[in-house]
Amino acid sequence: MGDKPIKTIIGKIIKKKVKKIPYTGNYLYRGKSIKMYKQMKKEVGDDVILTSGVRSIMKQFLLFLNKAKKSHGNLSMASRSLAPPGYFFHGVEDFDVGKKGYGIHNFTERLTQTDVYKKLNNLGYLNFRYDRDNDIGVRFEPWHIEVV
Ligand SMILES: [Zn+2]
């Protein structure tokens, strides 16, 4: 269910189109994504950090297989917390952010209790791709930034 932004399994990331973001180990697409992240850093402060950026379709495939294994082969269950390859937006422009030093909690609802989250929300950055009780049945992901 939902949009399929990446149409082929052999889709490659063109290196010239992405840039490594210092101290994060992650990449963002040049253009809108980097611009948005930089603006966010400027407005929210250094406490906001990129936690996951560009992913290739094969990386997503591997992550999905791992998730499916953890869900004992229940692909429907797996797809509620990780988009199947092709249906993920980290392959286009979206990215995840969190609070610096918050570790694994950056991928839990605890993120919503942080100053970083409150600032992001007040500044209008939180245009959720996966809102609470979304129609496609994906869990609420307050860390996922939809690039518009
Ligand atoms: Zn995400």
Tab-separated table of N, CA and C and ligand atoms in Angstrom:
chain	number	residue	atom	x	y	z
A	1	MET	N	0.845	-1.195	0.000
A	1	MET	CA	0.000	0.000	0.000
A	1	MET	C	0.880	1.244	0.000
A	2	GLY	N	0.342	2.340	-0.446
A	2	GLY	CA	1.105	3.584	-0.450
A	2	GLY	C	1.880	3.775	-1.732
A	3	ASP	N	2.506	4.935	-1.851
A	3	ASP	CA	3.261	5.250	-3.069
A	3	ASP	C	4.506	4.400	-3.175
A	4	LYS	N	4.940	4.202	-4.415
A	4	LYS	CA	6.168	3.454	-4.664
A	4	LYS	C	7.142	4.371	-5.394
A	5	PRO	N	7.952	5.096	-4.645
A	5	PRO	CA	8.825	6.081	-5.300
A	5	PRO	C	9.994	5.477	-6.074
A	6	ILE	N	10.367	4.238	-5.748
A	6	ILE	CA	11.499	3.630	-6.451
A	6	ILE	C	10.996	2.418	-7.211
A	7	LYS	N	11.135	2.487	-8.537
A	7	LYS	CA	10.464	1.506	-9.392
A	7	LYS	C	11.266	0.254	-9.703
A	8	THR	N	12.593	0.320	-9.615
A	8	THR	CA	13.364	-0.865	-9.995
A	8	THR	C	14.313	-1.303	-8.893
A	9	ILE	N	14.517	-2.590	-8.793
A	9	ILE	CA	15.375	-3.169	-7.761
A	9	ILE	C	16.850	-2.839	-8.018
A	10	ILE	N	17.162	-2.521	-9.267
A	10	ILE	CA	18.563	-2.240	-9.583
A	10	ILE	C	18.868	-0.735	-9.537
A	11	GLY	N	17.925	0.044	-9.023
A	11	GLY	CA	18.148	1.490	-8.929
A	11	GLY	C	19.405	1.804	-8.132
A	12	LYS	N	20.220	2.688	-8.668
A	12	LYS	CA	21.476	3.032	-7.999
A	12	LYS	C	21.444	4.468	-7.509
A	13	ILE	N	22.227	4.727	-6.483
A	13	ILE	CA	22.364	6.105	-6.028
A	13	ILE	C	23.535	6.719	-6.789
A	14	ILE	N	23.279	7.838	-7.398
A	14	ILE	CA	24.345	8.499	-8.144
A	14	ILE	C	25.150	9.345	-7.167
A	15	LYS	N	26.428	8.996	-7.048
A	15	LYS	CA	27.287	9.594	-6.025
A	15	LYS	C	27.315	11.120	-6.074
A	16	LYS	N	27.281	11.645	-7.275
A	16	LYS	CA	27.343	13.108	-7.420
A	16	LYS	C	26.109	13.798	-6.853
A	17	LYS	N	25.031	13.029	-6.704
A	17	LYS	CA	23.773	13.626	-6.237
A	17	LYS	C	23.647	13.650	-4.715
A	18	VAL	N	24.593	12.979	-4.025
A	18	VAL	CA	24.513	12.934	-2.566
A	18	VAL	C	25.763	13.535	-1.926
A	19	LYS	N	25.645	13.869	-0.649
A	19	LYS	CA	26.775	14.453	0.073
A	19	LYS	C	26.812	13.842	1.466
A	20	LYS	N	28.013	13.479	1.921
A	20	LYS	CA	28.158	12.923	3.265
A	20	LYS	C	28.047	14.053	4.273
A	21	ILE	N	27.249	13.839	5.301
A	21	ILE	CA	27.054	14.864	6.325
A	21	ILE	C	28.030	14.585	7.478
A	22	PRO	N	28.926	15.512	7.729
A	22	PRO	CA	29.964	15.284	8.744
A	22	PRO	C	29.406	14.847	10.110
A	23	TYR	N	30.121	13.962	10.766
A	23	TYR	CA	29.812	13.449	12.111
A	23	TYR	C	28.519	12.640	12.210
A	24	THR	N	27.926	12.251	11.099
A	24	THR	CA	26.685	11.485	11.196
A	24	THR	C	26.814	10.099	10.550
A	25	GLY	N	27.788	9.944	9.657
A	25	GLY	CA	27.917	8.678	8.921
A	25	GLY	C	26.820	8.500	7.882
A	26	ASN	N	26.054	9.544	7.642
A	26	ASN	CA	24.941	9.463	6.704
A	26	ASN	C	25.087	10.440	5.538
A	27	TYR	N	24.347	10.132	4.489
A	27	TYR	CA	24.345	10.975	3.294
A	27	TYR	C	22.976	11.608	3.107
A	28	LEU	N	22.975	12.774	2.481
A	28	LEU	CA	21.713	13.394	2.071
A	28	LEU	C	21.802	13.753	0.601
A	29	TYR	N	20.636	13.830	-0.031
A	29	TYR	CA	20.614	14.295	-1.414
A	29	TYR	C	20.928	15.777	-1.460
A	30	ARG	N	21.750	16.140	-2.425
A	30	ARG	CA	22.032	17.562	-2.643
A	30	ARG	C	20.719	18.232	-3.053
A	31	GLY	N	20.606	19.513	-2.777
A	31	GLY	CA	19.370	20.212	-3.133
A	31	GLY	C	18.471	20.348	-1.916
A	32	LYS	N	17.191	20.018	-2.121
A	32	LYS	CA	16.176	20.258	-1.082
A	32	LYS	C	16.501	19.638	0.280
A	33	SER	N	16.975	18.389	0.291
A	33	SER	CA	17.225	17.706	1.570
A	33	SER	C	18.316	18.402	2.371
A	34	ILE	N	19.437	18.676	1.741
A	34	ILE	CA	20.554	19.340	2.440
A	34	ILE	C	20.145	20.735	2.882
A	35	LYS	N	19.452	21.427	2.020
A	35	LYS	CA	19.005	22.785	2.340
A	35	LYS	C	18.110	22.768	3.580
A	36	MET	N	17.204	21.812	3.606
A	36	MET	CA	16.278	21.700	4.733
A	36	MET	C	17.026	21.344	6.021
A	37	TYR	N	17.970	20.415	5.926
A	37	TYR	CA	18.733	20.000	7.105
A	37	TYR	C	19.572	21.167	7.647
A	38	LYS	N	20.213	21.897	6.759
A	38	LYS	CA	21.031	23.045	7.181
A	38	LYS	C	20.180	24.108	7.861
A	39	GLN	N	19.026	24.364	7.288
A	39	GLN	CA	18.111	25.356	7.846
A	39	GLN	C	17.645	24.915	9.235
A	40	MET	N	17.385	23.623	9.343
A	40	MET	CA	16.956	23.027	10.610
A	40	MET	C	18.029	23.206	11.685
A	41	LYS	N	19.288	22.943	11.320
A	41	LYS	CA	20.410	23.103	12.257
A	41	LYS	C	20.509	24.551	12.721
A	42	LYS	N	20.286	25.448	11.771
A	42	LYS	CA	20.385	26.869	12.054
A	42	LYS	C	19.287	27.303	13.028
A	43	GLU	N	18.082	26.809	12.792
A	43	GLU	CA	16.939	27.249	13.596
A	43	GLU	C	16.766	26.476	14.906
A	44	VAL	N	17.060	25.181	14.884
A	44	VAL	CA	16.844	24.353	16.076
A	44	VAL	C	18.089	24.328	16.956
A	45	GLY	N	19.255	24.393	16.295
A	45	GLY	CA	20.508	24.361	17.045
A	45	GLY	C	21.259	23.077	16.790
A	46	ASP	N	22.434	22.988	17.403
A	46	ASP	CA	23.327	21.866	17.167
A	46	ASP	C	22.833	20.552	17.759
A	47	ASP	N	21.817	20.615	18.581
A	47	ASP	CA	21.277	19.412	19.213
A	47	ASP	C	20.516	18.513	18.251
A	48	VAL	N	20.097	19.073	17.124
A	48	VAL	CA	19.389	18.229	16.166
A	48	VAL	C	20.430	17.537	15.288
A	49	ILE	N	20.230	16.241	15.063
A	49	ILE	CA	21.224	15.466	14.320
A	49	ILE	C	20.556	14.515	13.327
A	50	LEU	N	21.209	14.385	12.195
A	50	LEU	CA	20.744	13.447	11.176
A	50	LEU	C	21.006	12.027	11.677
A	51	THR	N	19.962	11.199	11.764
A	51	THR	CA	20.155	9.829	12.253
A	51	THR	C	20.076	8.797	11.136
A	52	SER	N	19.452	9.167	10.023
A	52	SER	CA	19.435	8.276	8.866
A	52	SER	C	19.093	9.087	7.623
A	53	GLY	N	19.905	8.912	6.613
A	53	GLY	CA	19.691	9.690	5.395
A	53	GLY	C	19.366	8.807	4.210
A	54	VAL	N	20.119	8.991	3.146
A	54	VAL	CA	19.875	8.254	1.901
A	54	VAL	C	20.174	6.765	2.099
A	55	ARG	N	19.250	5.940	1.639
A	55	ARG	CA	19.474	4.482	1.636
A	55	ARG	C	19.255	3.962	0.232
A	56	SER	N	20.075	3.014	-0.155
A	56	SER	CA	19.876	2.412	-1.477
A	56	SER	C	18.777	1.358	-1.367
A	57	ILE	N	18.258	0.956	-2.506
A	57	ILE	CA	17.188	-0.040	-2.485
A	57	ILE	C	17.708	-1.385	-1.962
A	58	MET	N	18.951	-1.731	-2.248
A	58	MET	CA	19.488	-3.004	-1.752
A	58	MET	C	19.684	-2.968	-0.244
A	59	LYS	N	20.080	-1.816	0.273
A	59	LYS	CA	20.205	-1.661	1.728
A	59	LYS	C	18.830	-1.845	2.382
A	60	GLN	N	17.813	-1.230	1.785
A	60	GLN	CA	16.460	-1.344	2.317
A	60	GLN	C	15.982	-2.799	2.232
A	61	PHE	N	16.370	-3.473	1.156
A	61	PHE	CA	16.007	-4.875	0.955
A	61	PHE	C	16.565	-5.725	2.097
A	62	LEU	N	17.824	-5.472	2.426
A	62	LEU	CA	18.493	-6.198	3.498
A	62	LEU	C	17.836	-5.891	4.850
A	63	LEU	N	17.583	-4.602	5.106
A	63	LEU	CA	16.918	-4.219	6.350
A	63	LEU	C	15.546	-4.877	6.462
A	64	PHE	N	14.857	-4.927	5.310
A	64	PHE	CA	13.513	-5.503	5.306
A	64	PHE	C	13.561	-7.009	5.567
A	65	LEU	N	14.537	-7.679	4.976
A	65	LEU	CA	14.665	-9.127	5.209
A	65	LEU	C	14.951	-9.405	6.683
A	66	ASN	N	15.790	-8.572	7.295
A	66	ASN	CA	16.078	-8.734	8.720
A	66	ASN	C	14.832	-8.523	9.569
A	67	LYS	N	14.070	-7.502	9.191
A	67	LYS	CA	12.827	-7.211	9.908
A	67	LYS	C	11.836	-8.364	9.735
A	68	ALA	N	11.770	-8.908	8.519
A	68	ALA	CA	10.868	-10.026	8.230
A	68	ALA	C	11.263	-11.258	9.055
A	69	LYS	N	12.569	-11.456	9.212
A	69	LYS	CA	13.061	-12.590	9.992
A	69	LYS	C	12.628	-12.429	11.457
A	70	LYS	N	12.798	-11.201	11.967
A	70	LYS	CA	12.383	-10.914	13.352
A	70	LYS	C	10.877	-11.078	13.539
A	71	SER	N	10.126	-10.835	12.459
A	71	SER	CA	8.661	-10.974	12.525
A	71	SER	C	8.226	-12.396	12.170
A	72	HIS	N	9.147	-13.350	12.204
A	72	HIS	CA	8.889	-14.761	11.894
A	72	HIS	C	8.226	-14.935	10.527
A	73	GLY	N	8.697	-14.152	9.570
A	73	GLY	CA	8.207	-14.295	8.200
A	73	GLY	C	6.891	-13.590	7.926
A	74	ASN	N	6.369	-12.876	8.918
A	74	ASN	CA	5.117	-12.147	8.717
A	74	ASN	C	5.428	-10.802	8.038
A	75	LEU	N	5.277	-10.778	6.709
A	75	LEU	CA	5.676	-9.599	5.931
A	75	LEU	C	4.779	-8.400	6.215
A	76	SER	N	3.509	-8.671	6.511
A	76	SER	CA	2.588	-7.589	6.840
A	76	SER	C	3.048	-6.896	8.124
A	77	MET	N	3.393	-7.690	9.114
A	77	MET	CA	3.887	-7.160	10.383
A	77	MET	C	5.188	-6.369	10.156
A	78	ALA	N	6.089	-6.965	9.389
A	78	ALA	CA	7.379	-6.318	9.123
A	78	ALA	C	7.190	-4.959	8.454
A	79	SER	N	6.227	-4.884	7.536
A	79	SER	CA	6.068	-3.664	6.753
A	79	SER	C	5.438	-2.520	7.551
A	80	ARG	N	4.954	-2.809	8.761
A	80	ARG	CA	4.401	-1.724	9.586
A	80	ARG	C	5.492	-0.897	10.248
A	81	SER	N	6.673	-1.473	10.417
A	81	SER	CA	7.737	-0.676	11.021
A	81	SER	C	8.918	-0.455	10.088
A	82	LEU	N	8.883	-1.070	8.912
A	82	LEU	CA	9.923	-0.791	7.926
A	82	LEU	C	9.317	-0.961	6.537
A	83	ALA	N	9.450	0.085	5.735
A	83	ALA	CA	8.851	0.035	4.401
A	83	ALA	C	9.570	-1.002	3.546
A	84	PRO	N	8.807	-1.797	2.788
A	84	PRO	CA	9.437	-2.751	1.877
A	84	PRO	C	10.249	-2.004	0.813
A	85	PRO	N	11.270	-2.667	0.242
A	85	PRO	CA	12.080	-2.002	-0.781
A	85	PRO	C	11.183	-1.478	-1.907
A	86	GLY	N	11.437	-0.286	-2.363
A	86	GLY	CA	10.596	0.315	-3.408
A	86	GLY	C	9.611	1.295	-2.810
A	87	TYR	N	9.128	0.980	-1.604
A	87	TYR	CA	8.108	1.822	-0.971
A	87	TYR	C	8.702	2.725	0.111
A	88	PHE	N	9.990	2.925	0.064
A	88	PHE	CA	10.630	3.714	1.116
A	88	PHE	C	11.083	5.055	0.553
A	89	PHE	N	11.049	6.041	1.396
A	89	PHE	CA	11.323	7.397	0.941
A	89	PHE	C	12.736	7.878	1.256
A	90	HIS	N	13.531	7.018	1.909
A	90	HIS	CA	14.939	7.372	2.119
A	90	HIS	C	15.702	7.205	0.808
A	91	GLY	N	15.081	6.563	-0.140
A	91	GLY	CA	15.706	6.403	-1.452
A	91	GLY	C	15.481	7.621	-2.321
A	92	VAL	N	14.583	8.490	-1.906
A	92	VAL	CA	14.370	9.728	-2.646
A	92	VAL	C	14.924	10.913	-1.855
A	93	GLU	N	14.156	11.513	-0.974
A	93	GLU	CA	14.720	12.686	-0.285
A	93	GLU	C	14.528	12.713	1.219
A	94	ASP	N	13.625	11.902	1.738
A	94	ASP	CA	13.336	11.979	3.174
A	94	ASP	C	14.535	11.572	4.026
A	95	PHE	N	14.502	12.000	5.277
A	95	PHE	CA	15.558	11.598	6.211
A	95	PHE	C	15.005	11.576	7.634
A	96	ASP	N	15.810	11.024	8.551
A	96	ASP	CA	15.399	10.941	9.952
A	96	ASP	C	16.304	11.846	10.789
A	97	VAL	N	15.717	12.462	11.786
A	97	VAL	CA	16.511	13.283	12.705
A	97	VAL	C	16.209	12.878	14.138
A	98	GLY	N	17.110	13.309	15.016
A	98	GLY	CA	16.918	13.045	16.435
A	98	GLY	C	17.674	14.064	17.251
A	99	LYS	N	17.753	13.770	18.543
A	99	LYS	CA	18.470	14.654	19.451
A	99	LYS	C	19.860	14.073	19.653
A	100	LYS	N	20.852	14.915	19.547
A	100	LYS	CA	22.245	14.489	19.721
A	100	LYS	C	22.415	13.788	21.073
A	101	GLY	N	23.039	12.615	21.062
A	101	GLY	CA	23.302	11.887	22.300
A	101	GLY	C	22.120	11.098	22.855
A	102	TYR	N	21.023	11.059	22.136
A	102	TYR	CA	19.816	10.393	22.636
A	102	TYR	C	19.748	8.926	22.204
A	103	GLY	N	20.708	8.523	21.397
A	103	GLY	CA	20.870	7.117	20.999
A	103	GLY	C	19.624	6.478	20.428
A	104	ILE	N	19.343	5.291	20.884
A	104	ILE	CA	18.246	4.466	20.388
A	104	ILE	C	16.879	5.114	20.640
A	105	HIS	N	16.801	5.972	21.654
A	105	HIS	CA	15.519	6.649	21.955
A	105	HIS	C	15.075	7.565	20.824
A	106	ASN	N	16.020	7.907	19.959
A	106	ASN	CA	15.651	8.732	18.812
A	106	ASN	C	14.673	8.027	17.887
A	107	PHE	N	14.576	6.712	18.020
A	107	PHE	CA	13.648	5.955	17.182
A	107	PHE	C	12.483	5.403	18.005
A	108	THR	N	12.128	6.148	19.045
A	108	THR	CA	10.971	5.776	19.860
A	108	THR	C	10.120	7.038	20.068
A	109	GLU	N	8.934	6.849	20.631
A	109	GLU	CA	8.070	8.009	20.887
A	109	GLU	C	8.644	8.926	21.956
A	110	ARG	N	9.676	8.449	22.668
A	110	ARG	CA	10.328	9.320	23.671
A	110	ARG	C	10.898	10.578	23.038
A	111	LEU	N	11.203	10.486	21.754
A	111	LEU	CA	11.716	11.652	21.030
A	111	LEU	C	10.754	12.840	21.153
A	112	THR	N	9.452	12.549	21.209
A	112	THR	CA	8.451	13.621	21.240
A	112	THR	C	8.509	14.433	22.539
A	113	GLN	N	9.248	13.915	23.539
A	113	GLN	CA	9.357	14.650	24.810
A	113	GLN	C	10.586	15.557	24.872
A	114	THR	N	11.382	15.579	23.809
A	114	THR	CA	12.627	16.362	23.841
A	114	THR	C	12.417	17.795	23.336
A	115	ASP	N	13.357	18.676	23.725
A	115	ASP	CA	13.310	20.081	23.245
A	115	ASP	C	13.464	20.122	21.733
A	116	VAL	N	14.329	19.238	21.227
A	116	VAL	CA	14.573	19.205	19.786
A	116	VAL	C	13.248	18.974	19.047
A	117	TYR	N	12.513	17.993	19.508
A	117	TYR	CA	11.237	17.678	18.879
A	117	TYR	C	10.273	18.859	18.974
A	118	LYS	N	10.225	19.467	20.159
A	118	LYS	CA	9.298	20.593	20.357
A	118	LYS	C	9.640	21.757	19.438
A	119	LYS	N	10.952	22.013	19.310
A	119	LYS	CA	11.378	23.098	18.406
A	119	LYS	C	11.030	22.768	16.956
A	120	LEU	N	11.317	21.535	16.552
A	120	LEU	CA	11.008	21.117	15.173
A	120	LEU	C	9.522	21.288	14.888
A	121	ASN	N	8.733	20.933	15.863
A	121	ASN	CA	7.289	21.019	15.726
A	121	ASN	C	6.843	22.484	15.624
A	122	ASN	N	7.362	23.308	16.521
A	122	ASN	CA	6.980	24.725	16.517
A	122	ASN	C	7.413	25.446	15.239
A	123	LEU	N	8.511	24.994	14.679
A	123	LEU	CA	9.020	25.631	13.463
A	123	LEU	C	8.372	25.064	12.189
A	124	GLY	N	7.508	24.082	12.374
A	124	GLY	CA	6.760	23.543	11.234
A	124	GLY	C	7.515	22.534	10.377
A	125	TYR	N	8.543	21.913	10.935
A	125	TYR	CA	9.297	20.915	10.161
A	125	TYR	C	8.613	19.560	10.144
A	126	LEU	N	7.717	19.344	11.074
A	126	LEU	CA	7.169	18.003	11.218
A	126	LEU	C	5.924	17.791	10.366
A	127	ASN	N	6.215	17.514	9.123
A	127	ASN	CA	5.178	17.170	8.180
A	127	ASN	C	5.291	15.657	8.042
A	128	PHE	N	4.518	14.934	8.830
A	128	PHE	CA	4.749	13.493	8.958
A	128	PHE	C	4.392	12.692	7.726
A	129	ARG	N	5.337	11.874	7.323
A	129	ARG	CA	5.053	10.899	6.271
A	129	ARG	C	4.196	9.795	6.896
A	130	TYR	N	4.537	9.436	8.144
A	130	TYR	CA	3.805	8.367	8.846
A	130	TYR	C	3.221	8.923	10.136
A	131	ASP	N	2.055	9.507	9.994
A	131	ASP	CA	1.356	10.128	11.101
A	131	ASP	C	0.751	9.050	12.005
A	132	ARG	N	0.319	9.461	13.197
A	132	ARG	CA	-0.376	8.547	14.091
A	132	ARG	C	-1.611	8.000	13.364
A	133	ASP	N	-1.853	6.713	13.445
A	133	ASP	CA	-3.020	6.067	12.810
A	133	ASP	C	-3.135	6.380	11.316
A	134	ASN	N	-2.030	6.322	10.602
A	134	ASN	CA	-2.084	6.581	9.153
A	134	ASN	C	-2.789	5.433	8.419
A	135	ASP	N	-3.337	5.757	7.259
A	135	ASP	CA	-4.137	4.790	6.482
A	135	ASP	C	-3.355	3.568	6.025
A	136	ILE	N	-2.051	3.733	5.827
A	136	ILE	CA	-1.310	2.592	5.271
A	136	ILE	C	-0.807	1.646	6.360
A	137	GLY	N	-1.113	1.965	7.623
A	137	GLY	CA	-0.813	1.019	8.704
A	137	GLY	C	0.634	1.010	9.171
A	138	VAL	N	1.390	2.043	8.818
A	138	VAL	CA	2.787	2.121	9.267
A	138	VAL	C	2.798	2.783	10.650
A	139	ARG	N	3.676	2.320	11.526
A	139	ARG	CA	3.761	2.909	12.866
A	139	ARG	C	4.067	4.406	12.790
A	140	PHE	N	3.699	5.130	13.809
A	140	PHE	CA	3.980	6.564	13.913
A	140	PHE	C	5.492	6.756	14.019
A	141	GLU	N	6.039	7.575	13.122
A	141	GLU	CA	7.485	7.813	13.139
A	141	GLU	C	7.772	9.293	13.289
A	142	PRO	N	7.785	9.792	14.536
A	142	PRO	CA	7.987	11.228	14.743
A	142	PRO	C	9.378	11.715	14.336
A	143	TRP	N	10.299	10.809	14.045
A	143	TRP	CA	11.662	11.185	13.663
A	143	TRP	C	11.835	11.317	12.155
A	144	HIS	N	10.818	10.922	11.404
A	144	HIS	CA	10.961	10.870	9.944
A	144	HIS	C	10.490	12.183	9.308
A	145	ILE	N	11.389	12.840	8.612
A	145	ILE	CA	11.091	14.126	8.004
A	145	ILE	C	10.768	13.938	6.521
A	146	GLU	N	9.587	14.373	6.158
A	146	GLU	CA	9.195	14.324	4.753
A	146	GLU	C	9.711	15.598	4.091
A	147	VAL	N	10.502	15.431	3.060
A	147	VAL	CA	11.037	16.597	2.354
A	147	VAL	C	10.012	17.024	1.313
A	148	VAL	N	9.564	18.264	1.440
A	148	VAL	CA	8.523	18.752	0.503
A	148	VAL	C	9.029	19.900	-0.342
B	1	ZN	ZN	12.737	7.492	8.114
